[in-house]
Coordinates of N, CA and C and ligand atoms in Angstrom, one line a residue:
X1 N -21.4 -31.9 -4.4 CA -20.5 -31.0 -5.1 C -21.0 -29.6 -5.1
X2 N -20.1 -29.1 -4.9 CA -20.3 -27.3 -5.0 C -20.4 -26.5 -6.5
X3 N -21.5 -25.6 -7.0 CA -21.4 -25.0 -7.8 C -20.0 -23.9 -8.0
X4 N -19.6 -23.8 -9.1 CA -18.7 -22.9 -8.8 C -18.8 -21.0 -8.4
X5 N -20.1 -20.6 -8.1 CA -20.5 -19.5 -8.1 C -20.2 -19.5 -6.4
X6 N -20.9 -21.1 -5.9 CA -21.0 -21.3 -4.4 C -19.5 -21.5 -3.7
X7 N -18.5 -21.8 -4.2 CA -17.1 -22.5 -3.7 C -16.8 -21.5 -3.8
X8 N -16.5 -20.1 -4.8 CA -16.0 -19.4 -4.6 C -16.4 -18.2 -3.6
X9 N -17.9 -17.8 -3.3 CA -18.3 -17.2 -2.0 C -18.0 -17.7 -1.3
X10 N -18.3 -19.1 -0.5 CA -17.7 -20.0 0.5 C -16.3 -19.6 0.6
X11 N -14.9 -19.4 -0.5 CA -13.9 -19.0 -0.3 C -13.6 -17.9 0.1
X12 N -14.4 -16.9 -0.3 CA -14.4 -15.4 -0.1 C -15.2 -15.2 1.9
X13 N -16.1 -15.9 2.1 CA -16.2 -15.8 3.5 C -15.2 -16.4 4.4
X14 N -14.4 -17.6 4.5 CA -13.7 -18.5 4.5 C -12.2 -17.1 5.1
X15 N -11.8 -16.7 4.0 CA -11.4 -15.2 3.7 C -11.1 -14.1 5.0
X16 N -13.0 -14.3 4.6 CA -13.3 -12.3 5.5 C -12.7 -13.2 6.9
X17 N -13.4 -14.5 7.5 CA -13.4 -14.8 9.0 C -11.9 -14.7 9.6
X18 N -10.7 -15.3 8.3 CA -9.7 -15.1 8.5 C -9.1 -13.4 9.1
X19 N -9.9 -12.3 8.3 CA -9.6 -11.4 8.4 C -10.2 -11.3 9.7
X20 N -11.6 -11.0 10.4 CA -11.8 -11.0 11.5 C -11.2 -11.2 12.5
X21 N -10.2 -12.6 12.3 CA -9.1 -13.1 13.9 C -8.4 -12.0 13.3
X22 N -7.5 -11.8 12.8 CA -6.3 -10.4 12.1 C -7.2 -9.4 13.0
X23 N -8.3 -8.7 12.4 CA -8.8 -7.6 13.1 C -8.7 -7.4 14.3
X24 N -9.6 -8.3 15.3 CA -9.5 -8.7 16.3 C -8.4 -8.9 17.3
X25 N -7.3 -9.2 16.5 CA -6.0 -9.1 17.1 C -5.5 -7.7 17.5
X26 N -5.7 -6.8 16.2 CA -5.7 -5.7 15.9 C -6.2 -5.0 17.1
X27 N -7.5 -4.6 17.4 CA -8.0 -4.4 18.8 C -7.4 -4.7 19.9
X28 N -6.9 -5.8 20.1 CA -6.5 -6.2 21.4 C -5.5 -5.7 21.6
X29 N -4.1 -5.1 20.4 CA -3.0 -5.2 20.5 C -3.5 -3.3 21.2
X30 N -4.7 -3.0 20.5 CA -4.7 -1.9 20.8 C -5.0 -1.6 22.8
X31 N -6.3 -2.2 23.1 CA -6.5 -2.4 24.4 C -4.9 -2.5 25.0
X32 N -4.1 -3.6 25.1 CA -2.6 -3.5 25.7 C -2.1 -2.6 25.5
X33 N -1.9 -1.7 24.5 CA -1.3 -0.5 24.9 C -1.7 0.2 25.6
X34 N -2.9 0.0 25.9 CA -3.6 0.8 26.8 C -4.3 0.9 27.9
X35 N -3.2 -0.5 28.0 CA -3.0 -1.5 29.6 C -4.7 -1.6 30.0
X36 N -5.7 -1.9 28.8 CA -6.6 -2.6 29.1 C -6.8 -3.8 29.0
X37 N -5.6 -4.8 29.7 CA -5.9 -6.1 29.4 C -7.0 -7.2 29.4
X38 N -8.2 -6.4 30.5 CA -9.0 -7.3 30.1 C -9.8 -7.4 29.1
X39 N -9.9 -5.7 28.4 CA -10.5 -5.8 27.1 C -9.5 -6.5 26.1
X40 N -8.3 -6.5 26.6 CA -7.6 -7.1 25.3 C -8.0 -8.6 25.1
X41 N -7.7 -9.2 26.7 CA -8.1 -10.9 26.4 C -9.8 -11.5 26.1
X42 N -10.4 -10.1 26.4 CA -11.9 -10.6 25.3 C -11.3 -10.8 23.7
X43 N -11.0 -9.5 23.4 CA -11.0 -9.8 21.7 C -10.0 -10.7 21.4
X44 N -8.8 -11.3 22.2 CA -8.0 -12.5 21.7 C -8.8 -13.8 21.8
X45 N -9.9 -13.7 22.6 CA -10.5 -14.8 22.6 C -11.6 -14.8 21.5
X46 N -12.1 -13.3 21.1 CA -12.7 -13.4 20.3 C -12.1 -14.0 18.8
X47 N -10.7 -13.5 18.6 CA -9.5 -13.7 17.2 C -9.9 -15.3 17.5
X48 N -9.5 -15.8 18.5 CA -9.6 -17.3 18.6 C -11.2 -17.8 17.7
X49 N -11.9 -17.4 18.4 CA -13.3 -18.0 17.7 C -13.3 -17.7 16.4
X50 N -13.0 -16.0 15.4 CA -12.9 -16.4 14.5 C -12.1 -17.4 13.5
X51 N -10.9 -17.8 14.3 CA -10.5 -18.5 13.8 C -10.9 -19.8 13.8
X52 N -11.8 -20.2 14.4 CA -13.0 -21.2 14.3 C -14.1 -21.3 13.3
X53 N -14.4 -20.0 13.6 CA -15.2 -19.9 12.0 C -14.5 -20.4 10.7
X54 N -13.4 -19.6 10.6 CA -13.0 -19.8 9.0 C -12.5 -21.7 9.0
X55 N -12.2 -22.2 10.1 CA -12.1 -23.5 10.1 C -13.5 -24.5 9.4
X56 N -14.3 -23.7 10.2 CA -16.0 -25.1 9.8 C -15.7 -24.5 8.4
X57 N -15.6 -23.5 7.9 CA -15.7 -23.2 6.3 C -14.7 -24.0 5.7
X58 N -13.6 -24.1 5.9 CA -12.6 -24.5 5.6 C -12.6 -26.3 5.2
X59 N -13.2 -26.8 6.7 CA -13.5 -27.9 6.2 C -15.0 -28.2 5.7
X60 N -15.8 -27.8 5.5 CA -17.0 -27.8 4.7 C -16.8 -27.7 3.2
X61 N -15.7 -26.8 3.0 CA -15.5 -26.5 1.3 C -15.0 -28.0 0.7
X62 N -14.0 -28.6 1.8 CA -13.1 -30.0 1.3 C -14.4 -30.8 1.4
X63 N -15.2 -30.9 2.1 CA -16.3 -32.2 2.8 C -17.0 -32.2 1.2
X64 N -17.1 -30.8 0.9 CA -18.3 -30.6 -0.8 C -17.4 -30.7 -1.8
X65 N -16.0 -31.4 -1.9 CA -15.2 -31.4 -3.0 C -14.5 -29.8 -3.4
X66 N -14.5 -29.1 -2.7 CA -14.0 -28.0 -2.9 C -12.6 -28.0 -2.4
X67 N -12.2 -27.1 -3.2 CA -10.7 -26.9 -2.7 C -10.9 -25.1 -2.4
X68 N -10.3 -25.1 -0.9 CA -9.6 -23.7 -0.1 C -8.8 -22.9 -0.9
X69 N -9.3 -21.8 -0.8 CA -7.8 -21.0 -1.4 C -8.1 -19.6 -0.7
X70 N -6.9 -19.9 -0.3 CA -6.5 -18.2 0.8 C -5.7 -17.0 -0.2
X71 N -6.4 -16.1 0.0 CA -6.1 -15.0 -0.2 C -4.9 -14.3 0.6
X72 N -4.8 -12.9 0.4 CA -4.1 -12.2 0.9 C -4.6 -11.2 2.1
X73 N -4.6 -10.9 3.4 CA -4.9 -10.0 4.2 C -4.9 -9.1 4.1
X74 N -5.8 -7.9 4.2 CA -5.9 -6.6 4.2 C -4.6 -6.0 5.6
X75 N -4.5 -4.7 6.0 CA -3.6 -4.4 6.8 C -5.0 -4.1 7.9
X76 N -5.4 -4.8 9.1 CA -6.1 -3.9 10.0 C -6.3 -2.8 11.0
X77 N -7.6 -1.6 10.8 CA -7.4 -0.6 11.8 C -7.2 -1.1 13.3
X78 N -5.8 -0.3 13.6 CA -5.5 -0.5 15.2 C -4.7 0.4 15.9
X79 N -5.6 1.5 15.4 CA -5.9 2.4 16.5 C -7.0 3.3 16.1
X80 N -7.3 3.8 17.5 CA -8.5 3.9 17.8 C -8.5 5.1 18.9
X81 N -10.0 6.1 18.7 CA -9.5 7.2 19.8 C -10.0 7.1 20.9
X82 N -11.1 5.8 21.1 CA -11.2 5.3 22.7 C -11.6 4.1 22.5
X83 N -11.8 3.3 24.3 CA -12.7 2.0 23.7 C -13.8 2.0 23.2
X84 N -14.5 3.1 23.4 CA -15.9 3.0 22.8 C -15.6 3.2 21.3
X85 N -14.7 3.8 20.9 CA -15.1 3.7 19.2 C -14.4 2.5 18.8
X86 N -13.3 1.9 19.3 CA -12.6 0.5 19.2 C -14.4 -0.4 18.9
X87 N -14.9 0.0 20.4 CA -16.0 -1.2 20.4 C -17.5 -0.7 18.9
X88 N -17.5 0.2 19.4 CA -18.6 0.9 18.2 C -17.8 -0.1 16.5
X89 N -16.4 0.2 16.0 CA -16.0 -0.5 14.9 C -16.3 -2.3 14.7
X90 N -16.0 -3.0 16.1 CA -16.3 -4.5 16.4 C -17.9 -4.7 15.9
X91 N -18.4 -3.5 16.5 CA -19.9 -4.1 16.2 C -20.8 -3.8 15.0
X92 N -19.6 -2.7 14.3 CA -20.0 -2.9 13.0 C -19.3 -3.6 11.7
X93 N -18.5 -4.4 12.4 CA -17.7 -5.0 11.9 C -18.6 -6.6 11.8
X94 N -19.1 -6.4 12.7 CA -20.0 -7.7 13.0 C -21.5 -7.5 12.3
X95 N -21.8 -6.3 12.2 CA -23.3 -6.0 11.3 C -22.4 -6.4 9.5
X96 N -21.7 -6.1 9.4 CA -20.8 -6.4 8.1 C -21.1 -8.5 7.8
X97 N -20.8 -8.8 8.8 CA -20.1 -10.4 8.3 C -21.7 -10.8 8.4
X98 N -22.3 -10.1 9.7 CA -24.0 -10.8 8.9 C -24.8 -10.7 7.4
X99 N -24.7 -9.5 7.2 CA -25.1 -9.1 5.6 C -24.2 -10.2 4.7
X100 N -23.2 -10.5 5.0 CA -22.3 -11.0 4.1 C -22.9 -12.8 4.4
X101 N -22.9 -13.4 5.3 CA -23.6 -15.0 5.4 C -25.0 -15.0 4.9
X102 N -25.8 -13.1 5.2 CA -27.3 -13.6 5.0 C -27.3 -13.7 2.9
X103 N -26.2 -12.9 2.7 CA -25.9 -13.2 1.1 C -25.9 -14.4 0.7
X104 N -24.7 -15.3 1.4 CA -24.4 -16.5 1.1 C -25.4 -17.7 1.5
X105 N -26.5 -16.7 2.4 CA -27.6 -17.9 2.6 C -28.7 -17.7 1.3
X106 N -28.7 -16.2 0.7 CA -29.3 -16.1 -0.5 C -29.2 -16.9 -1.9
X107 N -27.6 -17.2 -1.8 CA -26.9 -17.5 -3.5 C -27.5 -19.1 -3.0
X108 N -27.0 -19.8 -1.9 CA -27.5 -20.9 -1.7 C -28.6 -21.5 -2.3
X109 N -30.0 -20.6 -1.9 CA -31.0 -20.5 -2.0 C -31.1 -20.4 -3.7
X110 N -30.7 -19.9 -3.9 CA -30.6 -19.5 -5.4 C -29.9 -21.0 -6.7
X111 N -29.1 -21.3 -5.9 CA -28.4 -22.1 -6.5 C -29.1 -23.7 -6.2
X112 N -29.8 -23.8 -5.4 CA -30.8 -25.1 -4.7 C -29.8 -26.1 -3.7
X113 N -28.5 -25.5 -3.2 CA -28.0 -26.2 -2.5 C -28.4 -26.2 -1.2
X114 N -28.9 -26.8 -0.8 CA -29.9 -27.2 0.6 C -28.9 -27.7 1.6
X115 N -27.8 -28.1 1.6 CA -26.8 -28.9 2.6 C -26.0 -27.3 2.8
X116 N -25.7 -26.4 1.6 CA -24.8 -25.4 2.3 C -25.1 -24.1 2.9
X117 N -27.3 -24.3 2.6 CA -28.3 -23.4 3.3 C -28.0 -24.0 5.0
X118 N -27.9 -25.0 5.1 CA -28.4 -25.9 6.3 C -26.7 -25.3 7.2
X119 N -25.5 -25.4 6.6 CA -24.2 -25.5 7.1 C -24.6 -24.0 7.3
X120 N -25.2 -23.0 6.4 CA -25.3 -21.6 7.3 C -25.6 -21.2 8.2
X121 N -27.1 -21.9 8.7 CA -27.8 -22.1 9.8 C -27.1 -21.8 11.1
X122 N -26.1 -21.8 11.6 CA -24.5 -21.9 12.6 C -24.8 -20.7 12.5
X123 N -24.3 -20.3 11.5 CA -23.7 -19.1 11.3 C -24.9 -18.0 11.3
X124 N -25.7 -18.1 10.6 CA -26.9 -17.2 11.0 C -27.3 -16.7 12.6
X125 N -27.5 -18.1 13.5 CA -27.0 -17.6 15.2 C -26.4 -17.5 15.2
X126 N -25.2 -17.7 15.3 CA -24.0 -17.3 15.8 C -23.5 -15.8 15.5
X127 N -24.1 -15.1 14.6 CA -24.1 -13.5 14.1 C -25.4 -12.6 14.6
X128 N -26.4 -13.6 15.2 CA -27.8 -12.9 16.1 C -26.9 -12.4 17.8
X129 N -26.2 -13.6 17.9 CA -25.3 -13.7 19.1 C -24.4 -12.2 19.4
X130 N -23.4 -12.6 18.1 CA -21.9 -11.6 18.1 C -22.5 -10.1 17.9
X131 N -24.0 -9.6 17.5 CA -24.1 -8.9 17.3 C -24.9 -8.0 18.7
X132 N -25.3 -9.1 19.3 CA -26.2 -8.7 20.5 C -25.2 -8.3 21.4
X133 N -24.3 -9.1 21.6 CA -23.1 -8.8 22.5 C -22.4 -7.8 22.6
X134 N -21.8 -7.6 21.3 CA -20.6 -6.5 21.0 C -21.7 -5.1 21.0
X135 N -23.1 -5.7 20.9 CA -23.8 -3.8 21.2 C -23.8 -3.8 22.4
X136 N -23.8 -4.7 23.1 CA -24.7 -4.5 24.8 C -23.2 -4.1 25.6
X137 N -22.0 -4.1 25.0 CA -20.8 -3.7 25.4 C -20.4 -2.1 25.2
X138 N -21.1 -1.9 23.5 CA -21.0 -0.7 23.0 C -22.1 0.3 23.9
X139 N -23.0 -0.2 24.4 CA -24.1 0.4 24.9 C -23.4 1.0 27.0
X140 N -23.0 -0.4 26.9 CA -22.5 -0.2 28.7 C -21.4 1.1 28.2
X141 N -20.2 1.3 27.0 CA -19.2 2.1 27.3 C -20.0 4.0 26.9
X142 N -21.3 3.3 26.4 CA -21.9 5.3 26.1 C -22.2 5.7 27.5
X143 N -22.7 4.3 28.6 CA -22.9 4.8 29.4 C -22.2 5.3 30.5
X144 N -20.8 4.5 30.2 CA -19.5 4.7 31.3 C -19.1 6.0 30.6
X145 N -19.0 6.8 29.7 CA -18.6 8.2 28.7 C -17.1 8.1 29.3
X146 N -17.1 9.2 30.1 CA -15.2 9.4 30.5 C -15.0 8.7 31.9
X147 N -15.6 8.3 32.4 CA -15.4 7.8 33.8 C -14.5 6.6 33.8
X148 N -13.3 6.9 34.2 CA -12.4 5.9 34.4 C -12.5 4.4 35.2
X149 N -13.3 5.1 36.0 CA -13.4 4.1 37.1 C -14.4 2.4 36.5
X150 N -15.7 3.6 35.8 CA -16.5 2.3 35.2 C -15.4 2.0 34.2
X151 N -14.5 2.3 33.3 CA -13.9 1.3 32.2 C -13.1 0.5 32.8
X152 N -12.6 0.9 34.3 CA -11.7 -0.2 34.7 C -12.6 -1.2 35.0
X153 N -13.7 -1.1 35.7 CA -14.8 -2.2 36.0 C -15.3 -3.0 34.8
X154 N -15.2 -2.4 33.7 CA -16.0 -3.3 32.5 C -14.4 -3.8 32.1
X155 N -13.7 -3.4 32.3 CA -11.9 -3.8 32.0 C -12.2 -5.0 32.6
X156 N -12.4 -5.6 33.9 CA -12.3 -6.9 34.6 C -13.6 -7.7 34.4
X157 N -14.8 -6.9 34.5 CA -16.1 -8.4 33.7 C -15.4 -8.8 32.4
X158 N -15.0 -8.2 31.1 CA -14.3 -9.0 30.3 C -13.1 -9.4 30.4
X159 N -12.4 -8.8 31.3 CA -11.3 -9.6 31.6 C -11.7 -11.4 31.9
X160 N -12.9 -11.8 32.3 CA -13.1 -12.6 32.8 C -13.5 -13.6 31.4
X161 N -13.0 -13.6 30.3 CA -13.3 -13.9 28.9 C -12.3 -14.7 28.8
X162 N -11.5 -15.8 29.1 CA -10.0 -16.3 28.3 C -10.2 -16.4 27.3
X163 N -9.0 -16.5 26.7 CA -8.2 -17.5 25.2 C -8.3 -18.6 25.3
X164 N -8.8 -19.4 24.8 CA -8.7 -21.1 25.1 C -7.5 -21.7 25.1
X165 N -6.9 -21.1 23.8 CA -6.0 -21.7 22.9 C -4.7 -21.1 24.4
X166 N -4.5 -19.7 24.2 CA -3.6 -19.2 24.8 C -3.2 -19.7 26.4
X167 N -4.5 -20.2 27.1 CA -4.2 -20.9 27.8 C -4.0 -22.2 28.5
X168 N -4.0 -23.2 26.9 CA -3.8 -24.3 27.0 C -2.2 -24.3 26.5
X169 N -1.7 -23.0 25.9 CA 0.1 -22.7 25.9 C 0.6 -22.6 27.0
X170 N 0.3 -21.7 27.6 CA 0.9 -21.5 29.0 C 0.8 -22.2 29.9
X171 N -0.5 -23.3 29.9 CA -0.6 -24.5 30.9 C 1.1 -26.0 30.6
X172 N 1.5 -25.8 29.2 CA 2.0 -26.2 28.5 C 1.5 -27.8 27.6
X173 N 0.0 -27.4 27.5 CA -0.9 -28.9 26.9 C 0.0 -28.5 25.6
Ligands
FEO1 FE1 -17.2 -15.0 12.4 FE2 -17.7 -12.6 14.3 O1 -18.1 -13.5 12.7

């Protein structure tokens, strides 16, 4: 059983991850306008994984007798005055959700719940990961500055990122 101090941070990250796919969407919708599709189908595939995240949370809260409760979405930034600052916000968007899990690995800690320290564990890699990545992208676009030509080139290595989801629609599974 979950402390109530613990069920209700678990609901509050549960929450942000939800916001993350929104965000994320948010970017992408931006990249399409800006007929950067392959940066757009990175961050739809990224929206996808967050919505993976808020899932394990989701069902982790029921597994500990907890009951889910969704909040309300904030409205997310989507626009942006290039990809580099689009990408500079992702990756501090992603230094954000780590501070926020290494909290929730703190109150854990605090609270002596050892099964919902252990269920962090995921998520502690998985934010060493999101954060390595979204810099080493932020890093390649300081280096591309205005050159068209390299954004079209980093436009097609992420292009090469699908949607899982989106393309098991269009396959018609
Ligand atoms: Fe679910 Fe990108 O953190």
């Amino acid at each position: 059983m979950l402390s109530e101090r613990m069920l209700k941070a678990l609901n509050e990250q549960l929450n942000k991850e939800l916001f993350s796919a929104y965000f994320y969407l948010a970017v992408a919708s931006y990249f399409k306008a800006q007929n950067l599709d392959g940066f757009a189908s990175w961050m739809e595939a990224q929206a996808e994984e967050e919505l993976g995240h808020a899932m394990k949370f989701y069902d982790y809260i029921f597994d500990r007798g907890g009951k889910v409760e969704l909040e309300r979405l904030e409205k997310p930034k989507e626009d942006f005055e290039s990809p580099l600052k689009a990408f500079e916000a992702v990756y501090l968007h992603e230094v954000g959700v780590t501070q926020s899990i290494f909290k929730l690995v703190k109150l854990a800690r605090e609270e002596n719940d050892y099964a919902t320290e252990q269920f962090l564990q995921w998520f502690v890699e998985e934010q060493v990961e999101e954060e390595a990545t979204t810099k080493s992208i932020v890093d390649k676009l300081r280096l591309i500055g205005d050159h068209s030509q390299g954004i079209f080139m980093l436009d097609r290595e992420l292009g090469a990122r699908k949607a899982q989801l989106r393309n098991l629609m269009t396959q018609g599974v």
